[in-house]
PDB file of C-alpha atoms in Angstrom:
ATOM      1  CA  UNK A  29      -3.313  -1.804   3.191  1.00  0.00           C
ATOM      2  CA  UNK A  30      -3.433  -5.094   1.764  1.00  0.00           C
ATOM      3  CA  UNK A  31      -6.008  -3.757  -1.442  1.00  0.00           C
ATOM      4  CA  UNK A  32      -3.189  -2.031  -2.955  1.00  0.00           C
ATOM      5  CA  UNK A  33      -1.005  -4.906  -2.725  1.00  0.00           C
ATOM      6  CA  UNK A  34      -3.439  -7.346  -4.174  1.00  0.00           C
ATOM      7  CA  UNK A  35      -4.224  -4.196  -7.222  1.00  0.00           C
ATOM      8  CA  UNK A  36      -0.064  -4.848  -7.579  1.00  0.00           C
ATOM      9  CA  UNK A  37      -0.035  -8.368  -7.312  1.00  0.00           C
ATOM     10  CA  UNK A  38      -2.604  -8.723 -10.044  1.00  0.00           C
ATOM     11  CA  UNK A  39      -0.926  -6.181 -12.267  1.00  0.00           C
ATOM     12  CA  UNK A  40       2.507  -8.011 -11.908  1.00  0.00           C
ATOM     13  CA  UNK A  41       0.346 -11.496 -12.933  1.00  0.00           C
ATOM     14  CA  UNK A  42      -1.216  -9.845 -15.747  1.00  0.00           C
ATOM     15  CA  UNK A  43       1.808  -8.708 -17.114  1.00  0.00           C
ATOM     16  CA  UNK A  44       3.671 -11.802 -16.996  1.00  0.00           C
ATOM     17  CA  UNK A  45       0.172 -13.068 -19.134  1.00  0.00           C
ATOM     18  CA  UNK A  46       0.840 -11.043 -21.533  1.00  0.00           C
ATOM     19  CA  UNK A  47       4.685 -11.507 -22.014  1.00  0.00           C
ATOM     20  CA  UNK A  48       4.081 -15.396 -22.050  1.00  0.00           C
ATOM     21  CA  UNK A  49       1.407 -14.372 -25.211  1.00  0.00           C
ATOM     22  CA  UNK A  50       3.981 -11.910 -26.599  1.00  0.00           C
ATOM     23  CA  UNK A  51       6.775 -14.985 -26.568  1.00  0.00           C
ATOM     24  CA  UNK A  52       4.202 -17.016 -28.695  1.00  0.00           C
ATOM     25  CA  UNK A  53       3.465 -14.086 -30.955  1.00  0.00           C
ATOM     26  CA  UNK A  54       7.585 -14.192 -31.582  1.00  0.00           C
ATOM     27  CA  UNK A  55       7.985 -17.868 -32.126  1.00  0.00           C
ATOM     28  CA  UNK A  56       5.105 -17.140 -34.781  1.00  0.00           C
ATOM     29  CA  UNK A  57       6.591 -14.232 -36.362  1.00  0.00           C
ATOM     30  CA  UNK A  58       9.949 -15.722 -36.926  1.00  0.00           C
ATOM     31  CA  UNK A  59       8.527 -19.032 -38.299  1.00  0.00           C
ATOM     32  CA  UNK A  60       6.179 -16.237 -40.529  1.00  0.00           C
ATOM     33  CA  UNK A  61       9.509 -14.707 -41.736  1.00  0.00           C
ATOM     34  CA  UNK A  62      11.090 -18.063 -42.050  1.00  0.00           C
ATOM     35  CA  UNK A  63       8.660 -19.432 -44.281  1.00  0.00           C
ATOM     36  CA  UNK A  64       8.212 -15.654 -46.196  1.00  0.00           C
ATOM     37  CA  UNK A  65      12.277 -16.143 -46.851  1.00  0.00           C
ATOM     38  CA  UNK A  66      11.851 -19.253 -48.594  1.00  0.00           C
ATOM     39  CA  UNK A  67       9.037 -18.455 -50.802  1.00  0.00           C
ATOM     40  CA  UNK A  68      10.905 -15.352 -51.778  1.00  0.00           C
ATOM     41  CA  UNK A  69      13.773 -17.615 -52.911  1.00  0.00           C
ATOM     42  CA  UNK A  70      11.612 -19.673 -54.875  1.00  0.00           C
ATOM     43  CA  UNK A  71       9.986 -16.833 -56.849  1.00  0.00           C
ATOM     44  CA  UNK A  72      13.218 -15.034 -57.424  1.00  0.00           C
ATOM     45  CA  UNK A  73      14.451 -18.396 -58.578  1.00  0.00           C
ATOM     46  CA  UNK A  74      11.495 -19.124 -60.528  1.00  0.00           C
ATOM     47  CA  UNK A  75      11.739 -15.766 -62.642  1.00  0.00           C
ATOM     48  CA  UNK A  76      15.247 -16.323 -63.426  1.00  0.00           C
ATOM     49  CA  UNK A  77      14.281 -19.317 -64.989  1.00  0.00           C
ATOM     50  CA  UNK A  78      13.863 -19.991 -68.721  1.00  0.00           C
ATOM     51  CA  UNK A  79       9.737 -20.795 -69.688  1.00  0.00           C
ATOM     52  CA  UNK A  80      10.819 -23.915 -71.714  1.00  0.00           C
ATOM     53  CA  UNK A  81      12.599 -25.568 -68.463  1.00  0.00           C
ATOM     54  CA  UNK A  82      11.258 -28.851 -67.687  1.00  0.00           C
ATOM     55  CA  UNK A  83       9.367 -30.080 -64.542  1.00  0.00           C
ATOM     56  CA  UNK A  84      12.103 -31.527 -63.089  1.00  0.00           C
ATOM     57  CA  UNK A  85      14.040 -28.063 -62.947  1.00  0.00           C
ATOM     58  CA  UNK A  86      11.648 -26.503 -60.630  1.00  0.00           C
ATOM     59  CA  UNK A  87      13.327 -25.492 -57.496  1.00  0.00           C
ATOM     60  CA  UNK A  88      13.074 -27.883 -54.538  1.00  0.00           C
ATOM     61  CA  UNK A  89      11.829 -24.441 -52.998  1.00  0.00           C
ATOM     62  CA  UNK A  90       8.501 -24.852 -54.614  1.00  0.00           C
ATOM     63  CA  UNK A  91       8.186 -28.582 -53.611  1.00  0.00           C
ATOM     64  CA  UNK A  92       4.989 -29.319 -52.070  1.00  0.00           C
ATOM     65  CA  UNK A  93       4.971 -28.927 -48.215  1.00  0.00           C
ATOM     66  CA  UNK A  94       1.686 -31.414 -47.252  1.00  0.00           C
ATOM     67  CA  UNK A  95       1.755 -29.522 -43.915  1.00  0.00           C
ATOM     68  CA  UNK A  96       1.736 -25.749 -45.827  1.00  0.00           C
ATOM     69  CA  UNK A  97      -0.781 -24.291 -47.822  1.00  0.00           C
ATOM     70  CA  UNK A  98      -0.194 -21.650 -50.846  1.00  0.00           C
ATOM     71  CA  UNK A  99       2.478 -23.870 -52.577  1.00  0.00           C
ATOM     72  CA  UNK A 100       1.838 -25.634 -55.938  1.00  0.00           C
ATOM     73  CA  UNK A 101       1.158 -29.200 -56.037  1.00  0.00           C
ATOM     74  CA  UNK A 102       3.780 -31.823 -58.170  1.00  0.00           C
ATOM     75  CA  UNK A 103       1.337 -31.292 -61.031  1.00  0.00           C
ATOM     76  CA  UNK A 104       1.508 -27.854 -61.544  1.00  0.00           C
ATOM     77  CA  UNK A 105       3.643 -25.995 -64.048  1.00  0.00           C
ATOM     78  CA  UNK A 106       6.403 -23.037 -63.787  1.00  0.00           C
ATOM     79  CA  UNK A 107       3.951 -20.358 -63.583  1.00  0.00           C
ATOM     80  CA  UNK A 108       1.261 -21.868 -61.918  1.00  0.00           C
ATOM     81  CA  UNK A 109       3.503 -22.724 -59.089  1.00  0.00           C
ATOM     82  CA  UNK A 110       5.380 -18.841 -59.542  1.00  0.00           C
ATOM     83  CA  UNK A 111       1.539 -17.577 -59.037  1.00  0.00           C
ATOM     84  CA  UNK A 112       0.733 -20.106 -56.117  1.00  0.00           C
ATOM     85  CA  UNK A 113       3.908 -18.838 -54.596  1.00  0.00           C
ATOM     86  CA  UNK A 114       2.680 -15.263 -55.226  1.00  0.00           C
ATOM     87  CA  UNK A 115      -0.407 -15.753 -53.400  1.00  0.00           C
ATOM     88  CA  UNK A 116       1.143 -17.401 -50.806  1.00  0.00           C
ATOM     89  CA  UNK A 117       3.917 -14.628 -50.177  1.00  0.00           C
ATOM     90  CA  UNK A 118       0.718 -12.096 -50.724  1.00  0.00           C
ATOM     91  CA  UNK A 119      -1.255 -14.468 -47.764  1.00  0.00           C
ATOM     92  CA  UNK A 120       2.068 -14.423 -45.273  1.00  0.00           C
ATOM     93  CA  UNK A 121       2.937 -10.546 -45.762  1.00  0.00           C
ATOM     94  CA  UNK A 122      -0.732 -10.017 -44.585  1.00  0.00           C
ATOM     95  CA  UNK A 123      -0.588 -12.534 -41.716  1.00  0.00           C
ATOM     96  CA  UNK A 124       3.319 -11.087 -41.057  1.00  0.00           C
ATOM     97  CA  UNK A 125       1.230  -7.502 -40.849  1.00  0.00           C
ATOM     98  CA  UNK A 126      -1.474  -8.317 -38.649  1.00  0.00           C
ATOM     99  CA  UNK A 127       0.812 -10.056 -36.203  1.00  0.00           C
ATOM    100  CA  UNK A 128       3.429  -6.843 -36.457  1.00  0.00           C
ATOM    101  CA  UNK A 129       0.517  -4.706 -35.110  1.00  0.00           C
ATOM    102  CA  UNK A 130      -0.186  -7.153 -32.300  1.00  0.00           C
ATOM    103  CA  UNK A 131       3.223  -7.148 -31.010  1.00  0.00           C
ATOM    104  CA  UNK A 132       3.387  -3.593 -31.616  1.00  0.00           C
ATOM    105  CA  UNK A 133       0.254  -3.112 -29.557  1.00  0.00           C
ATOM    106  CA  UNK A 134       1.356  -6.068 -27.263  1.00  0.00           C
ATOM    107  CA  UNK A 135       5.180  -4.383 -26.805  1.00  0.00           C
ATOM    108  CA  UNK A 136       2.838  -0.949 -25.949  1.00  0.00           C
ATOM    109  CA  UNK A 137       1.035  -2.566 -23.164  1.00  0.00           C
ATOM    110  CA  UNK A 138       4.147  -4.467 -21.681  1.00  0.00           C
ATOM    111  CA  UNK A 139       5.833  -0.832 -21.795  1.00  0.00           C
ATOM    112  CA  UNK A 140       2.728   0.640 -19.818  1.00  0.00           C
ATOM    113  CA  UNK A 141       2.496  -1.804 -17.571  1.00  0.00           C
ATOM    114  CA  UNK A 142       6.284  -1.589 -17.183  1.00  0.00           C
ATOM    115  CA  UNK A 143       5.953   2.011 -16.185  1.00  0.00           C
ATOM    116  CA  UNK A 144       3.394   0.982 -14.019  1.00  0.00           C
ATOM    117  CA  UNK A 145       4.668  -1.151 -12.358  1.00  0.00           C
ATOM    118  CA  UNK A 146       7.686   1.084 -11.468  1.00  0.00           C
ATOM    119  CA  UNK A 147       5.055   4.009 -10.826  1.00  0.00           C
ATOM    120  CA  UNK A 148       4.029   1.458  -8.401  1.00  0.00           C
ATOM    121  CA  UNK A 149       7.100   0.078  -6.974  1.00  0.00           C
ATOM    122  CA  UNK A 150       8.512   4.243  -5.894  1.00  0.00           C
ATOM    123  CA  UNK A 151       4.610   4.505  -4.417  1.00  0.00           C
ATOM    124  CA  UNK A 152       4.897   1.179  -2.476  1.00  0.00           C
ATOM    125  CA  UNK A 153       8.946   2.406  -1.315  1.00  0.00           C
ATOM    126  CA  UNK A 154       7.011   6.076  -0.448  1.00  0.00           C
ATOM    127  CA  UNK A 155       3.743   4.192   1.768  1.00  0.00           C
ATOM    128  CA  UNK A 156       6.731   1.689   3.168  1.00  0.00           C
ATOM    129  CA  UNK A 157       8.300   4.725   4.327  1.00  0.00           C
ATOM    130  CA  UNK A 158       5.245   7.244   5.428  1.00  0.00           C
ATOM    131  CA  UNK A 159       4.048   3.758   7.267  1.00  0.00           C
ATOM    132  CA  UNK A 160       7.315   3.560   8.961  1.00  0.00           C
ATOM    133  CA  UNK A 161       6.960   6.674   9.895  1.00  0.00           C
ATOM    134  CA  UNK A 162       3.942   6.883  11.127  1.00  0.00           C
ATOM    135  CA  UNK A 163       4.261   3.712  13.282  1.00  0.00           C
ATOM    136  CA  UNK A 164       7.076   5.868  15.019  1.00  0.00           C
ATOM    137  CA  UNK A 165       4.860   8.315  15.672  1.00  0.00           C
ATOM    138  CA  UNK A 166       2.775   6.600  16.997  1.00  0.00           C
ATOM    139  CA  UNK A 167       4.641   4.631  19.391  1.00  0.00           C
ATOM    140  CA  UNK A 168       5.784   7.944  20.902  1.00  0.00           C
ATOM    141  CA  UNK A 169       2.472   8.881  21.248  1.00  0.00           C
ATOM    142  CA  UNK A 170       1.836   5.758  22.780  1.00  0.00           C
ATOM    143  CA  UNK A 171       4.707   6.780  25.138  1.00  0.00           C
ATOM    144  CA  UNK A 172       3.362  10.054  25.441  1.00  0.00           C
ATOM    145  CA  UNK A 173      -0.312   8.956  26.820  1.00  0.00           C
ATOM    146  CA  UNK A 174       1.742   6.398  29.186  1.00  0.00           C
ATOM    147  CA  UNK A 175       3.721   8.963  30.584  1.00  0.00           C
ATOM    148  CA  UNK A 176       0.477  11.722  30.885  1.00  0.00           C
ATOM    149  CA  UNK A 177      -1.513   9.105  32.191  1.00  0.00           C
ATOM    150  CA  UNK A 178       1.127   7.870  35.213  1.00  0.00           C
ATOM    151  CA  UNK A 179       1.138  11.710  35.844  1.00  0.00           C
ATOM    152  CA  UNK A 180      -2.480  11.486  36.307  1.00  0.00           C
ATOM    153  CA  UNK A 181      -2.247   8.740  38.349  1.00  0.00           C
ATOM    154  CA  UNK A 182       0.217  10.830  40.720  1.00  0.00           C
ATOM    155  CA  UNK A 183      -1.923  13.703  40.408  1.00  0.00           C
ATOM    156  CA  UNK A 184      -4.895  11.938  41.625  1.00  0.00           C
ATOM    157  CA  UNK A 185      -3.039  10.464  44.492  1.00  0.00           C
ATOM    158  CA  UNK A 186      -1.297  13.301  45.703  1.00  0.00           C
ATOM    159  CA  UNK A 187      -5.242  15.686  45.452  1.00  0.00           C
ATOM    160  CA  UNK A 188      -6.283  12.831  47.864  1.00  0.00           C
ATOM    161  CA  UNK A 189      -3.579  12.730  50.425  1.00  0.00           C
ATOM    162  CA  UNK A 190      -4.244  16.407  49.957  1.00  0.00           C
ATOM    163  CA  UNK A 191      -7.703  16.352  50.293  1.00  0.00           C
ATOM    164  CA  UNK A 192      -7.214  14.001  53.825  1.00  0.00           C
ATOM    165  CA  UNK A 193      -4.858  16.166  54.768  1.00  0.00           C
ATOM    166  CA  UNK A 194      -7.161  18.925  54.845  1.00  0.00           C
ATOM    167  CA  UNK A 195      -9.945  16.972  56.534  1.00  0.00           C
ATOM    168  CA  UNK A 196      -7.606  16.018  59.081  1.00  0.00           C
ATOM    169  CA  UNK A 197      -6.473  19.506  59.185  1.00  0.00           C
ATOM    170  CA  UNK A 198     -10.672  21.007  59.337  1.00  0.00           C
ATOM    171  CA  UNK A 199     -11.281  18.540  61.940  1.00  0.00           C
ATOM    172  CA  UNK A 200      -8.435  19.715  64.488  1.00  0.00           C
ATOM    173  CA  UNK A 201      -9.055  23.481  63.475  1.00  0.00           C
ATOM    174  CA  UNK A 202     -13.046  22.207  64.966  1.00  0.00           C
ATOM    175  CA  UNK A 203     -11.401  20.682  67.518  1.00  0.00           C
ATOM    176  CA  UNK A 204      -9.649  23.168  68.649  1.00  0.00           C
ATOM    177  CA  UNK A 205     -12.374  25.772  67.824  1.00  0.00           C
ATOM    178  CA  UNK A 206     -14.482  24.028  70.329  1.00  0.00           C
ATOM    179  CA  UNK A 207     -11.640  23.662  73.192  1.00  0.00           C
ATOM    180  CA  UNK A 208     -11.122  27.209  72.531  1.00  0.00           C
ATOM    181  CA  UNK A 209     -14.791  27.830  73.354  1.00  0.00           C
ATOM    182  CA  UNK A 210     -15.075  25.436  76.018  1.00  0.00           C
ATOM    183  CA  UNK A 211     -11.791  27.580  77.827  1.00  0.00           C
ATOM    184  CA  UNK A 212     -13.654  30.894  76.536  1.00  0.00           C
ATOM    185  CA  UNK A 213     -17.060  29.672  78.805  1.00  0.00           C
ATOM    186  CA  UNK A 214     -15.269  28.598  81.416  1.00  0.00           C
ATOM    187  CA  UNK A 215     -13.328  31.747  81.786  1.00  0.00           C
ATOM    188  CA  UNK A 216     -16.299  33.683  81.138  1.00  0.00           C
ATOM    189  CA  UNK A 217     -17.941  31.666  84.301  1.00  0.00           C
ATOM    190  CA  UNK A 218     -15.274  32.345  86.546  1.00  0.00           C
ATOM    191  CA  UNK A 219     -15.146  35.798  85.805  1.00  0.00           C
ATOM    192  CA  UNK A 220     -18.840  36.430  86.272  1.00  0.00           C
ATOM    193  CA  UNK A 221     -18.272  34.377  89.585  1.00  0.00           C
ATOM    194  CA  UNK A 222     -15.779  36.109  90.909  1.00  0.00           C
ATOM    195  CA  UNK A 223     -17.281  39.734  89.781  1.00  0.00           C
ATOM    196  CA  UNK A 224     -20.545  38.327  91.848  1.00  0.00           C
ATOM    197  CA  UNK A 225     -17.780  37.536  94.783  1.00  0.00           C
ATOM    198  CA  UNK A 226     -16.916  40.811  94.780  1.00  0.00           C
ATOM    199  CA  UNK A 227     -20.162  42.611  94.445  1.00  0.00           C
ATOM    200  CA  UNK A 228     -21.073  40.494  97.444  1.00  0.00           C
ATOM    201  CA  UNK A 229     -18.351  41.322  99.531  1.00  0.00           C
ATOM    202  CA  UNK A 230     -19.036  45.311  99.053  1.00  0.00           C
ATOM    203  CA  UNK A 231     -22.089  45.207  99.988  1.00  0.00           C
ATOM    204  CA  UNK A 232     -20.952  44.419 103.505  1.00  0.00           C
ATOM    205  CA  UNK A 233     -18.018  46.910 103.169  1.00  0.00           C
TER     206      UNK A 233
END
């Protein structure tokens, strides 16, 4: 009983794993996006720009970020920075892809285990209730044997009393048997004494 519920217990742990690691895959995306956003406003604003505009009309878009790569450095002209800003937007849309297929694969796997886990949750409610079950049936069989068993008991006691009753009952009918014999003899010697009696006394008749 208790391997299923660890099997459960470890699914329910893995899947909140992997939702933690889909919440960081988010926050990711979104500052992907984010940062996708701006360099799309700096490129739009770039093109719309005349070629003869000086340095100091580039938009604070493409201002170098020390903490991002892809952007054009303070040195750079118009379409240096416009192709740095390219390749940057190229570089995001790839990383925005790969990470779209790992939360697509990572929203797949939450779904299955979601189904899972209520595939598991009706066949913990149906053991819960065939356990139930059977515990009842069991405790009437445990009833059951108590009851067959105290008959048992009674049977056995009443086949003895019985049983001495019939000793008892063997050793009068002997008893008896043997009185009844003893009378039998003794009648049988008074008869044959008084039949000698009377032989005797016609002899002298």
């Amino acid at each position: 009983m208790a391997h299923w519920r660890e099997e459960y217990s470890a699914a329910l742990a893995a899947r909140d794993r992997r939702e933690k690691a889909n919440v960081a895959i988010l926050n990711a995306y979104t500052q992907l996006a984010d940062r996708t956003g701006r360099i799309a406003t700096a490129v739009n604003s770039t093109q719309s720009s005349a070629p003869t505009e000086s340095h100091n009309d580039i938009p604070q878009s493409l201002v170098p970020d020390p903490k991002k790569k892809g952007v054009a450095s303070s040195g750079l002209s118009p379409p240096d920075a416009l192709a740095a800003a390219r390749t940057d937007l190229s570089e995001a849309q790839r990383s925005r892809s790969e990470l779209q297929d790992r939360l697509t694969r990572a929203t797949a796997e939450l779904e299955k285990l979601r189904k899972r886990s209520s595939q598991d949750s009706r066949r913990i409610g149906a053991l819960e209730k065939e356990v139930a079950q059977l515990q009842l049936r069991l405790k009437d069989r445990d009833e059951e044997l108590k009851g067959k068993a105290k008959l048992l008991d009674d049977f056995q006691d009443e086949l003895a009393s019985l049983n001495l009753q019939l000793n008892m009952a063997e050793e009068r009918s002997n008893r008896l048997q043997k009185e009844n014999q003893e009378l039998v003899d003794r009648w049988m010697a008074r008869m044959g004494k008084e039949a000698e009696a009377m032989n005797e006394a016609s002899r002298f008749s």
